[in-house]
Amino acid sequence: VLGAVFVNLGEWQLDRLAQRKERNTTTIGNEQKPVQPYAAVFTHLITDADQWQRVEARGTFDADHQFIVRYRSNGDADGYEVVTPLRTATGTVLVDRGFIPLEHGARIPSVAPAPPTGEVTLVGHVRRSEKGRRAATTPVGNQMRLINSDAIAATLPYPIASGYIGLL
């Protein structure tokens, strides 16, 4: 019985390795492509195959509709991320403006730092919406645990593109 279990676990690990290699090939291929205009990439539901492409977008941040993504970590640092809609000439896309570390024991603020004012041009990676339980993706006030464009779109007065841009 143990032999059969170990053989099945070995096959499972080999399958996971094949999936990881495929994902890495896609990621490297997308990162090596030239920077694309945002409007050329965000035309459909963003999937794993779209991730890590670099895109450029120009528009203005909507500071009135910012979101704080709680309980994030970056290496050994704990903190939060700030997501802000970017209004462009061709539509609106969410932009993860980055990670903000917190000192041990510090509280996550209720208000996100203000974005730059006026028109901005930015470059970032295409990211698909994060998946999880509704309680993690649905914003409560201006905070949530996962970045999900469908859940965030329900709280905004205008439509937004699928997925988001991770600012470089």
Tab-separated table of C-alpha atoms in Angstrom, residues 3 25 27 32 69 78 84 86 96 101 105 112 114 120 139 164:
chain	number	residue	atom	x	y	z
A	3	GLY	CA	4.551	1.635	-2.337
A	25	THR	CA	8.309	29.353	-20.022
A	27	THR	CA	6.504	34.052	-17.857
A	32	GLN	CA	10.947	39.276	-23.078
A	69	VAL	CA	-4.855	45.203	0.108
A	78	ASP	CA	4.854	42.451	6.241
A	84	THR	CA	-5.848	52.658	-7.566
A	86	LEU	CA	-6.203	54.549	-13.666
A	96	ASP	CA	-1.236	47.952	-7.914
A	101	PRO	CA	6.042	47.734	4.688
A	105	GLY	CA	2.803	45.664	15.502
A	112	ALA	CA	-4.060	54.941	1.263
A	114	ALA	CA	-2.343	59.779	-2.358
A	120	VAL	CA	0.874	59.918	-15.633
A	139	PRO	CA	-13.830	45.173	-0.568
A	164	TYR	CA	-4.723	44.679	-13.171
